Coordinates of C-alpha atoms and ligand atoms in Angstrom, one line a residue:
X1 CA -93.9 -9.5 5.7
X2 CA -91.6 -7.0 4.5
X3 CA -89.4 -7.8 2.0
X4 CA -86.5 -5.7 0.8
X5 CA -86.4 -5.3 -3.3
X6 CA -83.7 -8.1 -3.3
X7 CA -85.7 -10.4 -1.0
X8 CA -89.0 -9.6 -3.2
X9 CA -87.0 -10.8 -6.4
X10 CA -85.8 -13.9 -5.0
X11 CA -89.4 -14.5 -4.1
X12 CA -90.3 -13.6 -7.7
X13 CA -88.0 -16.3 -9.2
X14 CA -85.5 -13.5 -10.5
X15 CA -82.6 -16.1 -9.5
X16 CA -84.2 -18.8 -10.4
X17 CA -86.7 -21.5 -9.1
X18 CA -84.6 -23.3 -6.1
X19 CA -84.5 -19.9 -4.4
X20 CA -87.9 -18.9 -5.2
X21 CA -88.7 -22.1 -3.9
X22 CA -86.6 -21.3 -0.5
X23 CA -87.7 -17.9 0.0
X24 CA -91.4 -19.0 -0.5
X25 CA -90.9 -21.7 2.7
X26 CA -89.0 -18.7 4.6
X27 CA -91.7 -15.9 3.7
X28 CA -94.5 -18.8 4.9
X29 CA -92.7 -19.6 8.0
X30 CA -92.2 -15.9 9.2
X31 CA -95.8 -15.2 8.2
X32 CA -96.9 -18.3 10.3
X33 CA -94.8 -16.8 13.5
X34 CA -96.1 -12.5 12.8
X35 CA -92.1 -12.0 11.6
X36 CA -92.2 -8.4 10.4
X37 CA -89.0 -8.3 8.3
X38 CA -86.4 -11.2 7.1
X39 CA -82.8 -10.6 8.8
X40 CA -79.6 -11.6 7.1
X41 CA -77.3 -14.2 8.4
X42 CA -73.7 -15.1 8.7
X43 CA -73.8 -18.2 9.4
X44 CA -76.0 -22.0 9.0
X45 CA -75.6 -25.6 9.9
X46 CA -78.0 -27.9 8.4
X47 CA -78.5 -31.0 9.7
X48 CA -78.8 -33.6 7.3
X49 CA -80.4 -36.9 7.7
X50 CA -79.2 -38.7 4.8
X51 CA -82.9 -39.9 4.2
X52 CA -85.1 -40.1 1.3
X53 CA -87.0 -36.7 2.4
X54 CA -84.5 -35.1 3.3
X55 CA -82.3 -35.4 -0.1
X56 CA -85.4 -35.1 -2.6
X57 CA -85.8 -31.8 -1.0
X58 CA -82.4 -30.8 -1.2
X59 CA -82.6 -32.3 -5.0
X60 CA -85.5 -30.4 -5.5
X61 CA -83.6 -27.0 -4.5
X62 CA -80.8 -27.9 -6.3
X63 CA -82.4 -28.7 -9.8
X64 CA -84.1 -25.6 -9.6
X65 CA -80.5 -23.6 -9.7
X66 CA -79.9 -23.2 -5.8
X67 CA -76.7 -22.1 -4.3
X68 CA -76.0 -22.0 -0.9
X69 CA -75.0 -17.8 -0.5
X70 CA -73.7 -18.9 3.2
X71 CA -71.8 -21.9 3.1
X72 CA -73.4 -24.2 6.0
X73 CA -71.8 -27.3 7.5
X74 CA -73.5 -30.8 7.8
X75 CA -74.7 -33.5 10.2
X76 CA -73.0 -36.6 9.9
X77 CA -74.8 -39.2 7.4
X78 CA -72.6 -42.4 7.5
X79 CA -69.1 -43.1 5.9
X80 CA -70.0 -45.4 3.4
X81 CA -66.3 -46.6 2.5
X82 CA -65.8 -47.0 5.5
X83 CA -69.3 -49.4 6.7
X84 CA -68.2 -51.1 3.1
X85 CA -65.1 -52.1 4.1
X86 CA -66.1 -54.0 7.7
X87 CA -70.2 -54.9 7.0
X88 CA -72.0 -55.3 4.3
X89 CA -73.9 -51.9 3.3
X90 CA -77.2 -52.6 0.7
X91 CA -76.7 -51.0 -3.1
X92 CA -80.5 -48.7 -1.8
X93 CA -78.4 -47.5 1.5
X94 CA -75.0 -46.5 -0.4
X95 CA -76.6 -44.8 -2.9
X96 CA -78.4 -42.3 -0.7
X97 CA -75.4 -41.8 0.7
X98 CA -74.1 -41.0 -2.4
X99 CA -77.1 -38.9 -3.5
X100 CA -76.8 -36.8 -0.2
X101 CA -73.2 -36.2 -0.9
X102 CA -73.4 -35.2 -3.9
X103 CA -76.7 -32.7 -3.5
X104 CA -75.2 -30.9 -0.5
X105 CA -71.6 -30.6 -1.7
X106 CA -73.6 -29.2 -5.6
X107 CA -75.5 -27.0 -3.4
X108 CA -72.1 -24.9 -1.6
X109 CA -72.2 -27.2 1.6
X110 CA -69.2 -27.8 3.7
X111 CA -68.9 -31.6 3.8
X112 CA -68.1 -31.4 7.5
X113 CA -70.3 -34.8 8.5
X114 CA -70.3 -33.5 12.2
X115 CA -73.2 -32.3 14.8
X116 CA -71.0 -30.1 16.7
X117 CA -69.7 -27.6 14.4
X118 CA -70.2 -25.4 17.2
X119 CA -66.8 -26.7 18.8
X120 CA -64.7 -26.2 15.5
X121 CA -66.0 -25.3 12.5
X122 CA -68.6 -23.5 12.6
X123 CA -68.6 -21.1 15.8
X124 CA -70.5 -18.2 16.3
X125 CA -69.9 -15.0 18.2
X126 CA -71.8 -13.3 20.8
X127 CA -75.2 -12.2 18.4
X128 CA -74.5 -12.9 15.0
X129 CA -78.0 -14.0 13.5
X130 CA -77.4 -17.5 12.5
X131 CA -79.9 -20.6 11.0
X132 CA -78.7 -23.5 13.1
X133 CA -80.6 -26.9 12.9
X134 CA -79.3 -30.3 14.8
X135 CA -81.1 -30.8 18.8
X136 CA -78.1 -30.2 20.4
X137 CA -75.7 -27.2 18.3
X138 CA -79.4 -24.8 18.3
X139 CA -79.0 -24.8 22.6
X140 CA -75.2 -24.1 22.0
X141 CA -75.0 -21.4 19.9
X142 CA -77.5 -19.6 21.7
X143 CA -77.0 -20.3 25.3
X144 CA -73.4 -20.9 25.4
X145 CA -72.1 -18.3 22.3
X146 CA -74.4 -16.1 22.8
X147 CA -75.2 -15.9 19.0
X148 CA -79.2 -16.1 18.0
X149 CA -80.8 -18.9 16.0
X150 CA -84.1 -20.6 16.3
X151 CA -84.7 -23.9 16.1
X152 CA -84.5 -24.5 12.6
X153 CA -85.6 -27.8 10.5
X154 CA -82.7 -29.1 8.2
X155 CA -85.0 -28.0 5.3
X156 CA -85.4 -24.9 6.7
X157 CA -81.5 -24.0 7.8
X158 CA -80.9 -25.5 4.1
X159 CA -83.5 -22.4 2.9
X160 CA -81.5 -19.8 5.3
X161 CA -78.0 -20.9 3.6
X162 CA -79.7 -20.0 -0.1
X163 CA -81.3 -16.8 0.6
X164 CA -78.6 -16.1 3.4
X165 CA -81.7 -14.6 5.4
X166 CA -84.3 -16.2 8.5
X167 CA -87.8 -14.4 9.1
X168 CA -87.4 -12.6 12.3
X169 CA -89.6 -14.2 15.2
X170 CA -88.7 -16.4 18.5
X171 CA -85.2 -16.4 20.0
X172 CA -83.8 -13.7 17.5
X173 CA -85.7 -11.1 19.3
X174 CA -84.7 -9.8 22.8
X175 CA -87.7 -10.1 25.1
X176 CA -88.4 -14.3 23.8
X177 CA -84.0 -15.2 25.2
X178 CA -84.8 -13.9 28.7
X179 CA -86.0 -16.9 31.0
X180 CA -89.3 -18.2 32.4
X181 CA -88.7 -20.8 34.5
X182 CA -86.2 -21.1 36.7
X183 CA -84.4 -24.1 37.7
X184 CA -83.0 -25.0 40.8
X185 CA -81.2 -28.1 40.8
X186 CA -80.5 -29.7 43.8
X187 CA -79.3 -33.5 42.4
X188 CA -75.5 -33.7 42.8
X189 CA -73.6 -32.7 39.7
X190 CA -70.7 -34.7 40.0
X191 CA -69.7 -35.4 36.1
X192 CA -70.4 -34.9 32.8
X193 CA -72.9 -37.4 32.8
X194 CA -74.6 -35.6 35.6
X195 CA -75.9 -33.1 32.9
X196 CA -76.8 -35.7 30.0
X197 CA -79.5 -36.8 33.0
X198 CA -80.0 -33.6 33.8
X199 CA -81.3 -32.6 30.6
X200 CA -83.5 -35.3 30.0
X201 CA -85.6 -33.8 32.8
X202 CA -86.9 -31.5 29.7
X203 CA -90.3 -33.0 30.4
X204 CA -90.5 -31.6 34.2
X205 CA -88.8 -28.7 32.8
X206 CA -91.5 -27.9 30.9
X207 CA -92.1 -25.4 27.7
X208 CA -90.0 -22.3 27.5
X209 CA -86.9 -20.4 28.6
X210 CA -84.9 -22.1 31.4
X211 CA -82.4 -20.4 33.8
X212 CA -80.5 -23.3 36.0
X213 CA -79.0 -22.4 39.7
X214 CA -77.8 -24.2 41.8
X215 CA -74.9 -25.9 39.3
X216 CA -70.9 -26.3 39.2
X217 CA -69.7 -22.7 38.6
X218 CA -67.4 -24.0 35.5
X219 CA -69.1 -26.9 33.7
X220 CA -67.1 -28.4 30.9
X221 CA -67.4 -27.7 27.0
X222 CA -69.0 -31.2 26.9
X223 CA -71.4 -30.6 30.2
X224 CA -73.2 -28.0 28.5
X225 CA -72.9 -29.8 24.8
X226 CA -74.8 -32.8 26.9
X227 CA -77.4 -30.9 28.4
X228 CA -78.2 -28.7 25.6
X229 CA -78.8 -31.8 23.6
X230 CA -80.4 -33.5 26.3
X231 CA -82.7 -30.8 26.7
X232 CA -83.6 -30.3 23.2
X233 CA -84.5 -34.1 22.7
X234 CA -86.5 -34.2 25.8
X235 CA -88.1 -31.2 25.3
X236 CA -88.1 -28.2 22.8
X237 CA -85.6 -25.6 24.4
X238 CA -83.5 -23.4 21.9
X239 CA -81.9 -21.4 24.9
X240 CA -81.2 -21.9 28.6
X241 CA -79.4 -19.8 31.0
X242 CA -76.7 -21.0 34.0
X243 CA -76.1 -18.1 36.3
X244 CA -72.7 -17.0 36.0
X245 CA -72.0 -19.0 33.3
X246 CA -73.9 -18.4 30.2
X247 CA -73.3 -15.2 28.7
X248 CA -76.8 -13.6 29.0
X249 CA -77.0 -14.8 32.8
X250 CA -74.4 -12.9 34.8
X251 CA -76.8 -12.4 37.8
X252 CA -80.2 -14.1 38.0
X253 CA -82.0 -10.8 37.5
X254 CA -80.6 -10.3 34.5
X255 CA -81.3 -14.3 32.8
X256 CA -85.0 -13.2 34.2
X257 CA -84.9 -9.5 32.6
X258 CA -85.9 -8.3 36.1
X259 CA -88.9 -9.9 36.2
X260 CA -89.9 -13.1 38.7
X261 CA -90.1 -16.5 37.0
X262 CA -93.3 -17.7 36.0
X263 CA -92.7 -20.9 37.2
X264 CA -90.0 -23.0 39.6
X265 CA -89.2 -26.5 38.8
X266 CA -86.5 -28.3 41.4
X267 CA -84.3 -31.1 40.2
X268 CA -83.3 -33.8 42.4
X269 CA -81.2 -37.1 42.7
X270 CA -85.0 -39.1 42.6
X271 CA -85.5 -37.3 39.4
X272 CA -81.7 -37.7 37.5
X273 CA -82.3 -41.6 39.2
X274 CA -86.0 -41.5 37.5
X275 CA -84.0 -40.9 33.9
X276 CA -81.0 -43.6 34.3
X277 CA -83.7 -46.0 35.1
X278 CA -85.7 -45.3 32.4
X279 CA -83.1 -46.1 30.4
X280 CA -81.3 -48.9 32.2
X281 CA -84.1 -51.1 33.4
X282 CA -81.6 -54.0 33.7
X283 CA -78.0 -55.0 33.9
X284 CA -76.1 -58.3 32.1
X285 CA -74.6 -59.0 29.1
X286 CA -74.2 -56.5 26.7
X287 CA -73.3 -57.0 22.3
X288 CA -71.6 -53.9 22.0
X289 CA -70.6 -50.3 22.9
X290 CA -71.4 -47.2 20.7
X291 CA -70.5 -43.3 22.0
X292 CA -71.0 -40.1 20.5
X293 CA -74.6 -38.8 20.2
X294 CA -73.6 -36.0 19.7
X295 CA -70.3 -37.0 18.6
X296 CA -67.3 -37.1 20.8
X297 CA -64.6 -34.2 21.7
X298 CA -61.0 -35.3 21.8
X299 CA -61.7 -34.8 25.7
X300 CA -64.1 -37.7 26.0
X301 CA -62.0 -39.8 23.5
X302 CA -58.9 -39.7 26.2
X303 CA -61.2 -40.7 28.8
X304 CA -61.9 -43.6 26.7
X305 CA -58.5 -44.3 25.8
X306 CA -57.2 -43.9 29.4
X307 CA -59.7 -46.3 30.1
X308 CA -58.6 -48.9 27.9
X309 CA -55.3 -48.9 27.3
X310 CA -53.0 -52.2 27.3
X311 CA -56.8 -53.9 27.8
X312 CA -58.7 -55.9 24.8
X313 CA -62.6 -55.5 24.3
X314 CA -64.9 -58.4 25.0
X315 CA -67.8 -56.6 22.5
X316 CA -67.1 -54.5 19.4
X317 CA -67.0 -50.6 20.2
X318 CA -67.9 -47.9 18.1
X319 CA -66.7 -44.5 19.1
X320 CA -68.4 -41.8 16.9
X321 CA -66.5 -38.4 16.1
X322 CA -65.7 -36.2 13.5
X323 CA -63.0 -36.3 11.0
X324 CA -60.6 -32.9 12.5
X325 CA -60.8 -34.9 16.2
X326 CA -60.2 -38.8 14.3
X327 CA -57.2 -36.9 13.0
X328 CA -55.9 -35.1 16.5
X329 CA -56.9 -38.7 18.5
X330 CA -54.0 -40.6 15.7
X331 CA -51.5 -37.5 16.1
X332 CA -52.2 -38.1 20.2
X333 CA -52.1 -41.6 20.1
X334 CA -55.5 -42.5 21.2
X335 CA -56.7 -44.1 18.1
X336 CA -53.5 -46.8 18.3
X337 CA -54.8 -47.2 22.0
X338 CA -58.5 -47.9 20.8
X339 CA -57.2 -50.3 17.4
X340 CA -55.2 -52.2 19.6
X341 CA -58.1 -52.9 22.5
X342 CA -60.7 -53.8 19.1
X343 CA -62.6 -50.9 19.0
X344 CA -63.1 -48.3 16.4
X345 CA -63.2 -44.7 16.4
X346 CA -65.7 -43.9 13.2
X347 CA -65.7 -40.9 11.5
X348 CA -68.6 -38.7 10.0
X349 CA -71.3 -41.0 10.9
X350 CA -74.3 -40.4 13.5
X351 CA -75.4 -43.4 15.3
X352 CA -78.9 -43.0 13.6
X353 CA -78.2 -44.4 10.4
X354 CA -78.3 -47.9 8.3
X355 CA -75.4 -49.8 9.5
X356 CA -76.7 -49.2 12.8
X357 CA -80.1 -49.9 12.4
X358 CA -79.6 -53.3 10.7
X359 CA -76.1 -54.2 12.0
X360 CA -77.2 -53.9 16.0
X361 CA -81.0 -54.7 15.5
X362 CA -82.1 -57.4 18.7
X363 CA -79.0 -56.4 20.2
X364 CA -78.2 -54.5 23.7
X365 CA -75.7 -52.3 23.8
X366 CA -74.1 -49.4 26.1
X367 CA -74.4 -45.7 25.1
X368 CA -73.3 -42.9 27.5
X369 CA -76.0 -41.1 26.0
X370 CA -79.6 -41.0 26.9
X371 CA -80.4 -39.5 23.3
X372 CA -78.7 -42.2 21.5
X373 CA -81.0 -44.4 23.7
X374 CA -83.9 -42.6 23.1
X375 CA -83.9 -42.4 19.3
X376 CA -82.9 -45.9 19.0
X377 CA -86.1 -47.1 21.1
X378 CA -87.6 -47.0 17.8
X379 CA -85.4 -48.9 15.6
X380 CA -85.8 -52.0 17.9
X381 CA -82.5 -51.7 19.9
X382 CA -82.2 -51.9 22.9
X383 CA -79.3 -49.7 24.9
X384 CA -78.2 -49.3 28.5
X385 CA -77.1 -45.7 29.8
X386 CA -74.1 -45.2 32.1
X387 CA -71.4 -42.6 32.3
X388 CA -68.6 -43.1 29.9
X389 CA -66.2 -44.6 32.1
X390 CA -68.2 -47.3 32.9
X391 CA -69.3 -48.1 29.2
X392 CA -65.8 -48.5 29.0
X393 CA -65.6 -51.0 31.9
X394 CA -68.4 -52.8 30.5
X395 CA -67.2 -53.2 26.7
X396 CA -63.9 -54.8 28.6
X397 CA -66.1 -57.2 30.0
X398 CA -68.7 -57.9 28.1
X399 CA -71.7 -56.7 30.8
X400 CA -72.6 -54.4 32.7
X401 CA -73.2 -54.6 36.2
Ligands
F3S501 FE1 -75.3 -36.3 16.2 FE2 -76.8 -38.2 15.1 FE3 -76.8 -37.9 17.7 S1 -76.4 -36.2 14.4 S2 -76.4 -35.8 18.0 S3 -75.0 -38.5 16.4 S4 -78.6 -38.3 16.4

């Protein structure tokens, strides 16, 4: 690769060996893809995990001197005082979360705890050149913003924020955004949750860039949040296209840069049915109800409240968001709503984490996400999918029909 005399002293340990150390993994990384040159950025959101990896990496950096040149925001670990305060949280689990704390915040980060920063704090404009990890804020930023980032690792995003520079390969370049498949969806897309199913059809999707016809001509902030995080847990997608919605897609021509698709893939109500029974292989009695994977917008918290006002809960609810939209639900008087049905709208914490994985292990539960089903398959808990509404319905009544 090329490296500017800057880049090549970083490389060189000139500002010492956390940076050295993060330009080395960049310098490999663009040499593994042919990059040419590394590009500056503006902007990086690194996505956390709160697990032992993770933070000895980000220890490693910072005891070698690191500083984050671009400030990046956070995933959500889990908020500790919180967890200690209703459960019981081991001394091993609360002090990684103290260790990740403290690493990211030493390192520049901004504590945001939230895998949307694409909604708030941390948006892009059309182009910037940005290192974005997290499965569903990569599809955002590009697709929706228009701003370039591939899909970066936490580690990775983490080496971006240091050297405030990405090698330049994949979705930064022109001719690797415009689309190769093209998707015409012919299931009915009557809600939100119409495109969490949708994107879990990643698999029939296939590999590369998809452009999507056939859809609502104004999906919803959190329609296109759900299926870009659908999409990127089913499959790998750092970009799709929706004709006359996304910016790069005003015409179909132009999503396929004039060229005919290599491939057409058509999405029906068998195949958005084939997901929600994947996921929902039975009905009955549930233990509890957990939303917001990704976490929730203050949109999908009214639908919740709406739902439940002046009712009380049959099964413990957790309702995940960040910490700007916990404050907007108190000043709009959803969070009395949820306190006085018995649920509990969480801040800063992702559903993948310790209190989760012990507290709710052998349980079943009801998610409105398929990706909070799908990670979870692992950590021997069982969830049922359904639209958000009738999560809702369920937690009231302890099943779900
Ligand atoms: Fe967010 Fe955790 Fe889901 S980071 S998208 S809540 S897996």
């Amino acid at each position: 690769m090329n490296l500017t005399p800057y880049e090549q002293d970083m490389l060189d340990g000139k500002y010492g060996s956390g940076t050295a150390l993060a330009m080395r993994i960049q310098v490999a990384i663009g040499e593994s893809f042919d990059a040419a040159r590394m590009v500056e950025i503006t902007r990086a959101h690194v996505a956390l995990s709160n697990q032992e990896a993770d933070t000895w990496f980000a220890e490693k950096l910072l005891k070698g001197g690191a500083y984050c040149q671009i400030p990046p925001t956070v995933n959500p670990g889990f908020n500790l005082k919180y967890f200690q305060e209703i459960s019981e949280v081991s001394e091993e689990d609360a002090r990684m979360m103290e260790r990740t704390h403290n690493t990211y915040k030493a390192l520049g980060a901004v504590m945001t705890y939230d895998c949307t920063p694409y909604l708030g704090s941390n948006v892009p404009r059309q182009g910037e050149i940005i290192a974005f990890s997290e499965s569903s804020a990569t599809p955002f930023v590009n697709s929706v913003w228009g701003a370039r980032s591939n899909r970066e690792a936490s580690q990775s995003a983490l080496c971006a924020a240091i050297t405030g520079r990405v090698p330049e390969y994949g979705v930064l370049l022109d001719e690797n955004r415009i689309a190769d498949t093209l998707v015409e969806v012919e299931a009915d897309m009557k809600d939100e949750f119409s495109y969490q199913l949708l994107g879990f059809t990643g698999k029939k999707i296939g590999a590369g860039v998809p452009v999507f016809v056939g859809l609502p001509p104004k999906p919803s902030q959190e329609a296109l949040m759900n299926l870009g995080a659908q999409l990127n847990t089913a499959g790998a997608f750092a970009i799709y296209h929706i004709v006359g919605v996304t910016p790069e897609a005003p015409t179909l021509d132009a999503a396929l840069g004039g060229k005919k698709p290599q491939r057409t893939v058509t999405i029906t109500n068998d195949d958005l049915q084939e997901v929600l029974q994947h996921f929902t292989p039975r009905t009955g009695p549930i233990d509890f109800a957990l939303f917001g994977c990704p976490l929730l917008t203050i949109n999908q918290i009214r639908t919740i409240a709406e739902v439940i006002k002046g009712k009380k809960l049959k099964v413990p609810m957790y309702i995940l968001s960040n910490s700007l939209t916990k404050e907007l639900a108190k000043r709009m008087g959803y969070y009395e709503t949820i306190r006085e049905a018995g649920g509990h709208l969480v801040e800063d914490t992702c559903m993948d984490q310790p209190p989760f994985w012990y507290g709710m292990r052998g349980k079943v539960g009801v998610t409105e996400s398929p990706k909070c089903a799908y990670y979870s398959e692992r950590r021997e808990l069982t969830y049922i999918v359904r639209d958000l509404a009738t999560c809702v319905e369920a937690a009231i009544k302890g099943e779900v029909k």
